[in-house]
Short mmCIF file of C-alpha atoms and ligand atoms in Angstrom, two decimals:
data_model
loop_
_atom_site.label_atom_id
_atom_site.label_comp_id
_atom_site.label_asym_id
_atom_site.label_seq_id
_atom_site.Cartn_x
_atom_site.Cartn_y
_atom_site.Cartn_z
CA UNK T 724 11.41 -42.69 -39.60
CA UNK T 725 12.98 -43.46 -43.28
CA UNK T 726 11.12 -45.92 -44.95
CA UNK T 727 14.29 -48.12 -45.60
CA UNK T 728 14.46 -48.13 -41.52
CA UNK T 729 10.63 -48.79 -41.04
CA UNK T 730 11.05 -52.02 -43.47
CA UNK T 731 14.02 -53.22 -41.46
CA UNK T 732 12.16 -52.95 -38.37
CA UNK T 733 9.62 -55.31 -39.65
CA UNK T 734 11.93 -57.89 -41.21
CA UNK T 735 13.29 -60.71 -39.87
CA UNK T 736 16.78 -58.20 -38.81
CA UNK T 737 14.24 -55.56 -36.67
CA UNK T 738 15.63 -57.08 -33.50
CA UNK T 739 19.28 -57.55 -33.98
CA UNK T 740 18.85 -53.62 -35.00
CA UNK T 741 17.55 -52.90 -32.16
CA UNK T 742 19.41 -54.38 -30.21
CA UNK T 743 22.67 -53.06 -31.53
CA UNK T 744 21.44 -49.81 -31.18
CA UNK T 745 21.03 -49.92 -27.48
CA UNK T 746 24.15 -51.33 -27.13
CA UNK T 747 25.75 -48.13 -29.60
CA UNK T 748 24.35 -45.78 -27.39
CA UNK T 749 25.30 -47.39 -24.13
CA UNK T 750 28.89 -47.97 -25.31
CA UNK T 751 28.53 -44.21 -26.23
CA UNK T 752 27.21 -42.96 -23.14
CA UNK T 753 23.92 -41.82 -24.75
CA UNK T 754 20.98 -42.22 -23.06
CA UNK T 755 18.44 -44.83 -24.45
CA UNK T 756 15.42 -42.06 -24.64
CA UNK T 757 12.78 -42.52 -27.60
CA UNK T 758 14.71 -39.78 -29.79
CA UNK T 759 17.83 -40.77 -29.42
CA UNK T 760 16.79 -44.49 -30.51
CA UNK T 761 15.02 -43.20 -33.27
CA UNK T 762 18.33 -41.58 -34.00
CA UNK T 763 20.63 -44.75 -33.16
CA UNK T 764 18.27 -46.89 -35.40
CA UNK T 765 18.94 -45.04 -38.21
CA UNK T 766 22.86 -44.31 -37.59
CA UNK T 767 22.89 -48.28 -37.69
CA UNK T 768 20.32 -49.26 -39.98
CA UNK T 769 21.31 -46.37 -42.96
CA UNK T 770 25.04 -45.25 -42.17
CA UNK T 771 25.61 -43.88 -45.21
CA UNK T 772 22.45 -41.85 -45.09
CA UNK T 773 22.98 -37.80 -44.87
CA UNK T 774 22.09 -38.20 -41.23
CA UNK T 775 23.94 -41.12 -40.72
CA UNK T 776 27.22 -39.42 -41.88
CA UNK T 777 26.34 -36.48 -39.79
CA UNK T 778 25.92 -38.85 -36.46
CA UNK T 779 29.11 -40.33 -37.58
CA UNK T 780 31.21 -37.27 -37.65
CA UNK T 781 29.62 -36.23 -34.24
CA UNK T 782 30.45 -39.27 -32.48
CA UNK T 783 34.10 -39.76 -34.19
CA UNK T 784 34.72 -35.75 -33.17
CA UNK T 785 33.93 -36.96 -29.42
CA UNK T 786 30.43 -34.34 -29.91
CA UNK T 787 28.21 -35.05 -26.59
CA UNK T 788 24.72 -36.09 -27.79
CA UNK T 789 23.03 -33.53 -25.68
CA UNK T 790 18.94 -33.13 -25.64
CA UNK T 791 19.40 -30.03 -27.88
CA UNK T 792 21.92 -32.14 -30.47
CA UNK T 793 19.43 -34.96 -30.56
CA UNK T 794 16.71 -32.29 -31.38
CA UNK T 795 18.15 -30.87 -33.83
CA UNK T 796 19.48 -34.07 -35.70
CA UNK T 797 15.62 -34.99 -35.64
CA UNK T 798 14.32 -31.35 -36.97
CA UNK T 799 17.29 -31.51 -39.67
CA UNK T 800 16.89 -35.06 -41.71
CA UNK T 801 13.72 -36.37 -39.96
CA UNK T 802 11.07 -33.61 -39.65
CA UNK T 803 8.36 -35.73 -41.51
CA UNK T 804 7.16 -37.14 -38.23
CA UNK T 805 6.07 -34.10 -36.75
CA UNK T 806 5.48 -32.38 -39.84
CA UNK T 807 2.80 -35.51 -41.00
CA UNK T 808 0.96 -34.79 -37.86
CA UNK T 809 0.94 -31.16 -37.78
CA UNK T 810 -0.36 -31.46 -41.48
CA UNK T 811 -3.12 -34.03 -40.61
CA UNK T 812 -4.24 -31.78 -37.27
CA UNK T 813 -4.77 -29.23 -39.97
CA UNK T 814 -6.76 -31.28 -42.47
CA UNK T 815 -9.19 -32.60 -39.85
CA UNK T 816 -9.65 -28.59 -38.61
CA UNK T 817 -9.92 -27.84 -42.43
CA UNK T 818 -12.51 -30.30 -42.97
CA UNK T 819 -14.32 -29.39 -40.10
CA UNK T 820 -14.69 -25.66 -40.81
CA UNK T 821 -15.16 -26.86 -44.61
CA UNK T 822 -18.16 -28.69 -43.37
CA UNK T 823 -19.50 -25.50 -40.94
CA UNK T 824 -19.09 -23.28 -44.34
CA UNK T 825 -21.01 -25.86 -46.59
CA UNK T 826 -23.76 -25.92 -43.57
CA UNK T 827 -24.02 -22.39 -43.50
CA UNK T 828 -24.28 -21.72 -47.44
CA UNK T 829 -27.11 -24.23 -47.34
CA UNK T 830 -29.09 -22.91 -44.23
CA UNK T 831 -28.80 -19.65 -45.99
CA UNK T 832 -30.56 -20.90 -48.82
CA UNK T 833 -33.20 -22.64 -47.45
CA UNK T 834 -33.99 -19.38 -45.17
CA UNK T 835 -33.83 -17.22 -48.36
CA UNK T 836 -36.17 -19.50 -50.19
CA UNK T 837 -38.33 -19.60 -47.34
CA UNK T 838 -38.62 -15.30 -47.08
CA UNK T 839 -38.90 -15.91 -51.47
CA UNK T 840 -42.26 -17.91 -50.73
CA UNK T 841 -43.56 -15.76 -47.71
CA UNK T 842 -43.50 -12.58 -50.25
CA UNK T 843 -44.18 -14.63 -53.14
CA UNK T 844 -47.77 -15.67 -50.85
CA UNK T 845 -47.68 -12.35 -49.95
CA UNK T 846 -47.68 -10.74 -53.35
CA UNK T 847 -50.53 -13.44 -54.38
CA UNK T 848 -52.76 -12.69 -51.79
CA UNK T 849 -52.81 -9.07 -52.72
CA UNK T 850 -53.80 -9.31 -56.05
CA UNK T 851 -57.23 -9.41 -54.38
CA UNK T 852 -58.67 -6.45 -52.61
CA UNK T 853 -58.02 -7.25 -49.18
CA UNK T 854 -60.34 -6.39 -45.92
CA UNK T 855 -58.22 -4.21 -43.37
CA UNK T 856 -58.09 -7.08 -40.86
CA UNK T 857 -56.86 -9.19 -43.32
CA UNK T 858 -54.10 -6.72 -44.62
CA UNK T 859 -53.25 -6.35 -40.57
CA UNK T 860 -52.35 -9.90 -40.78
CA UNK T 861 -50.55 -10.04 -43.93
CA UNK T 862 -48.34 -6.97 -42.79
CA UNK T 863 -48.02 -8.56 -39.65
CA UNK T 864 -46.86 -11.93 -41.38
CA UNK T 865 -44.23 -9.95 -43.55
CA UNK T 866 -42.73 -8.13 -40.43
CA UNK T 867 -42.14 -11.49 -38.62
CA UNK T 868 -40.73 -13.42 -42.04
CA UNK T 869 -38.05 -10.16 -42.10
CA UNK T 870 -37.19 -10.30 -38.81
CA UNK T 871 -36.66 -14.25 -38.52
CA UNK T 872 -34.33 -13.88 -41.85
CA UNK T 873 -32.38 -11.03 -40.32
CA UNK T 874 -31.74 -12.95 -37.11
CA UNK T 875 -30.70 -15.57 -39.36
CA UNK T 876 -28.48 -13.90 -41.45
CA UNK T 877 -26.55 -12.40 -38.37
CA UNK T 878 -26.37 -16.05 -37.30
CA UNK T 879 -25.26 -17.52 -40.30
CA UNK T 880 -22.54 -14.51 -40.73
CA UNK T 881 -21.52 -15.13 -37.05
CA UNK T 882 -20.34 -18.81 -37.90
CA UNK T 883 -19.04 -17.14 -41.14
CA UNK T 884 -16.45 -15.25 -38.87
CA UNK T 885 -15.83 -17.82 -36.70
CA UNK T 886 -14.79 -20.29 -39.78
CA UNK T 887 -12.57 -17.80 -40.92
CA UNK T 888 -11.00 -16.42 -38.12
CA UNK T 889 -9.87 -20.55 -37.33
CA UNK T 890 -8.67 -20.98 -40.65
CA UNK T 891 -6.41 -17.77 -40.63
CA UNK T 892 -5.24 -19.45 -37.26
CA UNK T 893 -4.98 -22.58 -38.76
CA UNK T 894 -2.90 -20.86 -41.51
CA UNK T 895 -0.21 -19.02 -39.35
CA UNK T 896 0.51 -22.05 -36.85
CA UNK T 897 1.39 -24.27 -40.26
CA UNK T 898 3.59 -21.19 -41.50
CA UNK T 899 5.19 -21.70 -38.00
CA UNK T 900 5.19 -24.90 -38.45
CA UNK T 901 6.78 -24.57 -41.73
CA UNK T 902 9.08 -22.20 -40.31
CA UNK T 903 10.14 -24.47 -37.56
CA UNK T 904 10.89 -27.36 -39.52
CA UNK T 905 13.78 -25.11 -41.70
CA UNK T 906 15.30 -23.44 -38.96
CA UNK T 907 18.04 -24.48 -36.80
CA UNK T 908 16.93 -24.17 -32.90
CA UNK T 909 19.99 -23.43 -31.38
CA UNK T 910 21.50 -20.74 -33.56
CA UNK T 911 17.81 -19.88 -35.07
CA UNK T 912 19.39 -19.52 -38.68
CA UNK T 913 18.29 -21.52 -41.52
CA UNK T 914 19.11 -25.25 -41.23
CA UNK T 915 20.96 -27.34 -43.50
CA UNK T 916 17.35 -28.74 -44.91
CA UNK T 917 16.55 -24.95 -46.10
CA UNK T 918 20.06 -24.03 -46.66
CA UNK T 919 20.02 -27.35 -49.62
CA UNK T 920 16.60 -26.17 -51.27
CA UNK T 921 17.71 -22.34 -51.01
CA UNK T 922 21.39 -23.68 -52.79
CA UNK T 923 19.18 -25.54 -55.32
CA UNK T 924 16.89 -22.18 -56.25
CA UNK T 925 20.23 -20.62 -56.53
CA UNK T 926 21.95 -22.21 -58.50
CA UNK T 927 19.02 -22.51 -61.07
CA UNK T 928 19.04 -18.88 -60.92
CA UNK T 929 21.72 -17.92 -61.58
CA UNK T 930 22.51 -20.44 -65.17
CA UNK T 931 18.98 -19.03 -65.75
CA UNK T 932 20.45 -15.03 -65.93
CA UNK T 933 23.89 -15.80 -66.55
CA UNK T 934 24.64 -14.05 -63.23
CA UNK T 935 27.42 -14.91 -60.17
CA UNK T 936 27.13 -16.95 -57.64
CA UNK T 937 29.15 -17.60 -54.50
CA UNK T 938 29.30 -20.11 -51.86
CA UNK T 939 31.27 -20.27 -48.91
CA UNK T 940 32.01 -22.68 -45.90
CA UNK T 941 32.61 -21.14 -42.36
CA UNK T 942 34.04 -23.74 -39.64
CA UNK T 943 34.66 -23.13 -36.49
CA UNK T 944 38.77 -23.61 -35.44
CA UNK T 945 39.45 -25.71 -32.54
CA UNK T 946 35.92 -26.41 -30.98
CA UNK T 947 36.21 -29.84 -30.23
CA UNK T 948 39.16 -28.45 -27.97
CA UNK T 949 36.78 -25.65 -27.24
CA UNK T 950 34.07 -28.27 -26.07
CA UNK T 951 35.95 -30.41 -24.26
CA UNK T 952 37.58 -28.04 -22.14
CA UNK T 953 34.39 -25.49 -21.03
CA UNK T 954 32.00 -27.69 -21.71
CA UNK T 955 29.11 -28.03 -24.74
CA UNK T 956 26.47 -25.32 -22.67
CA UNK T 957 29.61 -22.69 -23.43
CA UNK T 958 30.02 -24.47 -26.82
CA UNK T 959 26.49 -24.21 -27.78
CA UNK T 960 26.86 -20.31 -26.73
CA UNK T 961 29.73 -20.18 -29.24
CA UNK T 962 28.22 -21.46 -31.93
CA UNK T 963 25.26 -18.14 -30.83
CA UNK T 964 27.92 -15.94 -30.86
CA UNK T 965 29.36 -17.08 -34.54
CA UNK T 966 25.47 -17.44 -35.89
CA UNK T 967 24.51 -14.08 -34.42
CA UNK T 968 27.56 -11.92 -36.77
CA UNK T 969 26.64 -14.24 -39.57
CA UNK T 970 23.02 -13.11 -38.80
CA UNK T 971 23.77 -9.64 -38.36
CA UNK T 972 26.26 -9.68 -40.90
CA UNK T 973 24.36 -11.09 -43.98
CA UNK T 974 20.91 -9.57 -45.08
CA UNK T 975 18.32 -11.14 -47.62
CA UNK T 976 19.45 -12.16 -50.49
CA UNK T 977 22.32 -13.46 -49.11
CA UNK T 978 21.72 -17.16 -47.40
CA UNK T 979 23.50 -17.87 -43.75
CA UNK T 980 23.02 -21.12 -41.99
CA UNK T 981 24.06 -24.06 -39.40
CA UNK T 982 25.04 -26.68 -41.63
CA UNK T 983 25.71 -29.07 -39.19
CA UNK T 984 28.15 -29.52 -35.73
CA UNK T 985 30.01 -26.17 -36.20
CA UNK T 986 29.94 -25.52 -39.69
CA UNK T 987 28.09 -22.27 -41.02
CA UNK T 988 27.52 -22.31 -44.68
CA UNK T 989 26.36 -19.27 -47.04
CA UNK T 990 25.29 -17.78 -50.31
CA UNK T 991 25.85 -14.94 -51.94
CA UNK T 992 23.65 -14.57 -55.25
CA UNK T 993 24.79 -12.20 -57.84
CA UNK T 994 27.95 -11.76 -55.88
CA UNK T 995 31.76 -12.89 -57.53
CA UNK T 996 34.19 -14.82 -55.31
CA UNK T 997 36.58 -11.26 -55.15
CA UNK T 998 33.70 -9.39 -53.49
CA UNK T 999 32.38 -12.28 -51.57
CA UNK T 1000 36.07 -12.87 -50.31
CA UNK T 1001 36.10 -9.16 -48.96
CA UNK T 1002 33.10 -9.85 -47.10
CA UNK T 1003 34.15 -12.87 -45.28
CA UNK T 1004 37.58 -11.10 -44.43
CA UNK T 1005 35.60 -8.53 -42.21
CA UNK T 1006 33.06 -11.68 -40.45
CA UNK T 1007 36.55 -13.54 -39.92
CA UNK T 1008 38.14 -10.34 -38.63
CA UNK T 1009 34.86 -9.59 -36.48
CA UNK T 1010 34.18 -12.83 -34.67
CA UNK T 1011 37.51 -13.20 -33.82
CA UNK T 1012 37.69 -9.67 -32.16
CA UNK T 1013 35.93 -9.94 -28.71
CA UNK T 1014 37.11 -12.00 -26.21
CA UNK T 1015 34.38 -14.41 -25.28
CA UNK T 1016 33.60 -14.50 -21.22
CA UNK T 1017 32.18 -18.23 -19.68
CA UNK T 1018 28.70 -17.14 -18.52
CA UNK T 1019 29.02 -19.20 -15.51
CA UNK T 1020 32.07 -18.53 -14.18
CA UNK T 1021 33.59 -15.58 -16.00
CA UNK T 1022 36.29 -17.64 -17.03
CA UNK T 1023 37.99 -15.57 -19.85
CA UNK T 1024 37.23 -18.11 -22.86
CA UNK T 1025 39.49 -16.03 -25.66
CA UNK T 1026 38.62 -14.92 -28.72
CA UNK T 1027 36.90 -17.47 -31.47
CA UNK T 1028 38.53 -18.23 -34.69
CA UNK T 1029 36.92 -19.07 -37.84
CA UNK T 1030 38.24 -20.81 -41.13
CA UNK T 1031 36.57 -20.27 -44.27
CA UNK T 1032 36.45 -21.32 -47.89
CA UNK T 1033 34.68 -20.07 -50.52
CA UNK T 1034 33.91 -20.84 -54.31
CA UNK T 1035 32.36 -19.40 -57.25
CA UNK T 1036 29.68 -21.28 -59.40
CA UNK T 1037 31.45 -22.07 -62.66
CA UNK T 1038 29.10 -22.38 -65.73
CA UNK T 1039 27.02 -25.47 -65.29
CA UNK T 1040 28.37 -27.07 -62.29
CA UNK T 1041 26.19 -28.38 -59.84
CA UNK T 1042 25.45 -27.95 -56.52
CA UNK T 1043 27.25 -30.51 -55.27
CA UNK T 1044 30.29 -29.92 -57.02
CA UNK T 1045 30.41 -26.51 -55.91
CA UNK T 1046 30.19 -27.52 -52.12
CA UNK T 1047 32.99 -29.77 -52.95
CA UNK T 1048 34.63 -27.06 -53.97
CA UNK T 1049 34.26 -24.81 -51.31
CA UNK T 1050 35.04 -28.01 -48.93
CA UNK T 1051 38.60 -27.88 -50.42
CA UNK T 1052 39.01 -24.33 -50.11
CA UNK T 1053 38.05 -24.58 -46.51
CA UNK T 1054 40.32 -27.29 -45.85
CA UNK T 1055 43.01 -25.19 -47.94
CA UNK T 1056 42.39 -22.90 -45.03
CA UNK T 1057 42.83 -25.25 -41.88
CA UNK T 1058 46.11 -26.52 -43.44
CA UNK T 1059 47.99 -23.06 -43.87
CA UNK T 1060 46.96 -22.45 -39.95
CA UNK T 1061 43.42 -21.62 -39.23
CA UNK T 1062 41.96 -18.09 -39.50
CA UNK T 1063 41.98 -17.54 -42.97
CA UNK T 1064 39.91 -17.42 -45.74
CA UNK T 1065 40.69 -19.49 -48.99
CA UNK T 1066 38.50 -19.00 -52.82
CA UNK T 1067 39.17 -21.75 -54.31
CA UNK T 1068 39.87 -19.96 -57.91
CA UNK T 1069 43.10 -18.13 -55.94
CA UNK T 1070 43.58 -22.19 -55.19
CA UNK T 1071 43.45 -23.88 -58.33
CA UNK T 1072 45.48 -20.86 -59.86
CA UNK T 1073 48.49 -21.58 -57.16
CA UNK T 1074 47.85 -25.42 -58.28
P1 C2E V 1311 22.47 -14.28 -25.61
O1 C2E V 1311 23.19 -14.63 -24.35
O2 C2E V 1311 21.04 -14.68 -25.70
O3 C2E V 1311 22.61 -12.72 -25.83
C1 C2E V 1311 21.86 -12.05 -26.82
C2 C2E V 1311 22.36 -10.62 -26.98
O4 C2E V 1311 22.15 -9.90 -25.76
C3 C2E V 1311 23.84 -10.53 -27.27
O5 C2E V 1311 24.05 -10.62 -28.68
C4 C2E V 1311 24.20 -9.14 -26.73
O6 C2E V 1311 23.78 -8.16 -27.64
C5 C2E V 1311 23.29 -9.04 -25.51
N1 C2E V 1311 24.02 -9.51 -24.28
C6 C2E V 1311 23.73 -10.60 -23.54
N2 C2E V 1311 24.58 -10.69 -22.49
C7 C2E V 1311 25.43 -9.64 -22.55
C8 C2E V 1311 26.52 -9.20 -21.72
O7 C2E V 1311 26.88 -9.81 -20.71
N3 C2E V 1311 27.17 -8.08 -22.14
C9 C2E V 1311 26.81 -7.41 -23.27
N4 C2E V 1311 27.49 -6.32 -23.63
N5 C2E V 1311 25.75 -7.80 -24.06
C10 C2E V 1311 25.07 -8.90 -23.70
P2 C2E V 1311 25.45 -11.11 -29.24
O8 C2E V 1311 26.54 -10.34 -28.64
O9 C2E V 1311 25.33 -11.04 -30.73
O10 C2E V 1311 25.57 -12.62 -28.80
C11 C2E V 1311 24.74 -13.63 -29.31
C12 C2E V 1311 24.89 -14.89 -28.51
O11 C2E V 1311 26.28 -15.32 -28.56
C13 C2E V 1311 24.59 -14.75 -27.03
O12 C2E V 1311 23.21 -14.95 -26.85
C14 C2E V 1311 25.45 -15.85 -26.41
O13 C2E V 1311 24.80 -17.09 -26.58
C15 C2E V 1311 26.67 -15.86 -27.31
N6 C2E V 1311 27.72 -14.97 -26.71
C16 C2E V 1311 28.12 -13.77 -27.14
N7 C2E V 1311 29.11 -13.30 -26.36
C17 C2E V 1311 29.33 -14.22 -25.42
C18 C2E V 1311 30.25 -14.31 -24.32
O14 C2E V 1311 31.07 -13.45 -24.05
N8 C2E V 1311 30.18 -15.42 -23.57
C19 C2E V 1311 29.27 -16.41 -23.82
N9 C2E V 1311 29.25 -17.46 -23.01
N10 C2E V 1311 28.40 -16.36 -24.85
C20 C2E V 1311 28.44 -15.28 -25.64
#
C-alpha cells in the first residue's frame, strides 16, 4: 500500500474510500477479494498514479480483472508488501545465524584458552623433575585436554557449516525473491518495474559512450476483439505466444518485456533505429506467421498481428521523452492499418 493511500485510510475520508471501492468493483463485476481491494483502493484513492492509469486503461478497454491480472498489477507497482516481509524473514534468519557465529567464535576461545592453561600448567609442572607416577598423570591430563578440544573444535566447525549453509539458502531464496518481484508471471519476461530501471541504466549509458540507443513499442492488434471473442485463458496464451518470439528472439543485451495489458516494450543498446527496424520486421513477420489453434477446442484462432514503433535516443533526451516517442511511432503504425512497423525518425522526416 502507497503511503498517500495508507494516510487516506486513516483520515476522516478512509470510509467513503472504501466504500466507493466496493461499489467500483461491484459495478465492474470484480470480485471484492483482499487483492483486488487493495487494488480498487488505490485506482480510487491515486488515479493518476502509474497503477492507477494502468487499472484505468484495463477497465476502459473492457480487460476482465482475472486472478492472474490482479496478480500481476500487485507484483508490477506494489511489490513492497511482499518484498518488506520477505526482507524482514531474512533479517531475523540473519540475525539469528549472526548470533550462532558470534557464539561459536567465543566458545572457541574460551576452549582454546582453556587447552593454553592446561599446557601452560603442564609446561610448569615439568620444570621440576617429576616421579614416573606423577608424569603418568600429567601425560594422562594432556591426552584428555587434546581430546576434549578436538571434540570441540569438530563441534564448533559443525555449527560453522550449518550457519553457512542457511545463509547461502537464505541468499538464493532473496535472489528469487528479487527475481520474482521484476518479472512478469504470465509471460515470465521482465516486467515493466525492471524494464523502467533497465531503460534508466541505458540511457545513462549510452550519453556516457556516446553510443546508440533504440527503443521500441510492440502492441498487440485487435486483442480486445481477440479477448472478447475466445476468451482471456486463450488471450493470456497469446500474449505467451508473442512473449515467447520476443524471448527467443532477443538475447542479452538487448531488453524484452510485458509493459503492461498487451504491450511488449524493448531495448536495443548500441543498436541505430535502421538496424533495430530490420530486426523488428522479421519478429512482426514471425509472430504473425503461424496460425494460432484454441487449446480447448481447436478452434482455428488465425494468425496474431503485431504493431510496432520504434525510436532512437537523440543526444540528451530523456527517458521519458523517448517512450513518447516511440508511443507516436506506434500509434503512426495502428493508423496506416496495423502490422507495421514505424521509427519515428522515417516519421518526423515525412512530417
Ligand atoms: P505452452 O503451451 O506452455 O507451450 C510451450 C512450448 O511447448 C511451445 O512454445 C512449443 O514449443 C511447445 N508446444 C506446446 N504445445 C504444442 C503443440 O500443441 N504443438 C507444438 N508443435 N508445440 C507445442 P511456443 O511455441 O514458443 O509457445 C509459447 C506459448 O505460446 C505456449 O506456451 C502457449 O501459451 C502459447 N501458444 C503458442 N502457440 C499456441 C497455439 O497455437 N494456441 C494457443 N492457445 N497457445 C499457443
Amino acid at each position: 500500500m502507497t503511503a498517500e493511500v495508507e494516510t487516506t485510510l486513516r483520515g476522516p475520508a478512509a470510509f467513503t474510500l472504501a466504500r466507493q471501492a466496493l461499489e467500483a468493483m461491484e459495478s465492474a463485476g470484480v470480485w471484492p477479494t483482499p487483492l483486488n481491494f487493495e487494488l480498487w483502493l488505490h485506482y480510487l484513492g491515486e488515479p493518476d498514479s502509474p497503477l492507477g492509469k494502468e487499472m484505468k486503461r484495463l477497465l476502459d478497454a473492457g480487460t476482465p480483472f482475472t486472478e492472474d491480472i490482479s496478480e500481476m498489477l500487485l507484483a508490477e507497482y506494489l511489490p513492497r508488501g511482499r518484498l518488506n516481509d520477505e526482507i524482514r524473514d531474512a533479517g531475523v534468519v540473519l540475525n539469528r545465524e549472526l548470533n550462532t557465529v558470534a557464539e561459536v567464535i567465543a566458545e572457541a576461545r574460551s576452549s582454546q584458552a582453556a587447552y593454553g592453561e592446561t599446557l601452560a600448567g603442564a609446561g610448569a609442572a615439568m620444570e621440576t623433575p617429576l616421579e614416573p607416577g606423577d608424569l603418568k598423570r600429567l601425560v594422562g591430563d594432556l591426552t584428555t585436554a587434546t581430546s576434549r578440544i578436538h571434540r570441540e573444535n569438530a563441534s564448533l566447525e559443525k555449527r560453522l557449516e550449518a550457519s553457512t549453509s542457511e545463509v547461502a539458502r537464505l541468499r538464493e531464496h532473496l535472489e528469487q525473491v528479487r527475481r520474482d518481484a521484476m518479472t512478469d508471471a504470465l509471460t515470465n519476461l521482465a516486467n515493466r518495474k525492471a524494464f523502467d530501471e533497465e531503460m534508466t541504466r541505458a540511457c545513462e549509458a549510452a550519453q556516457q559512450r556516446k553510443a546508440p540507443l533504440t527503443l521500441a513499442i510492440l502492441d498487440i492488434d485487435n486483442f480486445k476483439k481477440f479477448n472478447d471473442t475466445w476468451g482471456h485463458q486463450t488471450g493470456d496464451q497469446v500474449l505467451r505466444y508473442v512473449a515467447s518470439v520476443l524471448g527467443r528472439t532477443l538475447r542479452a543485451p538487448r531488453v524484452a518485456a510485458r509493459y503492461g495489458g498487451e504491450e511488449f516494450a524493448m531495448l536495443f543498446p548500441g543498436e541505430t533505429a535502421p538496424m533495430v527496424e530490420a530486426v523488428l520486421n522479421s519478429i512482426r513477420e514471425e509472430i504473425g506467421s503461424r496460425s494460432l489453434k484454441r487449446r480447448s477446442t481447436n478452434d482455428d484462432l488465425g494468425a496474431v498481428t503485431v504493431s510496432i514503433g520504434l525510436a532512437q535516443k537523440q543526444g540528451d533526451e530523456s527517458a521519458l521523452t523517448l517512450m513518447g516517442r516511440a508511443d507516436e511511432a506506434l500509434y503512426a503504425s495502428k493508423r496506416a492499418g496495423r502490422n507495421r512497423v514505424t521509427s519515428a525518425q522515417k516519421l518526423a522526416t515525412a512530417a
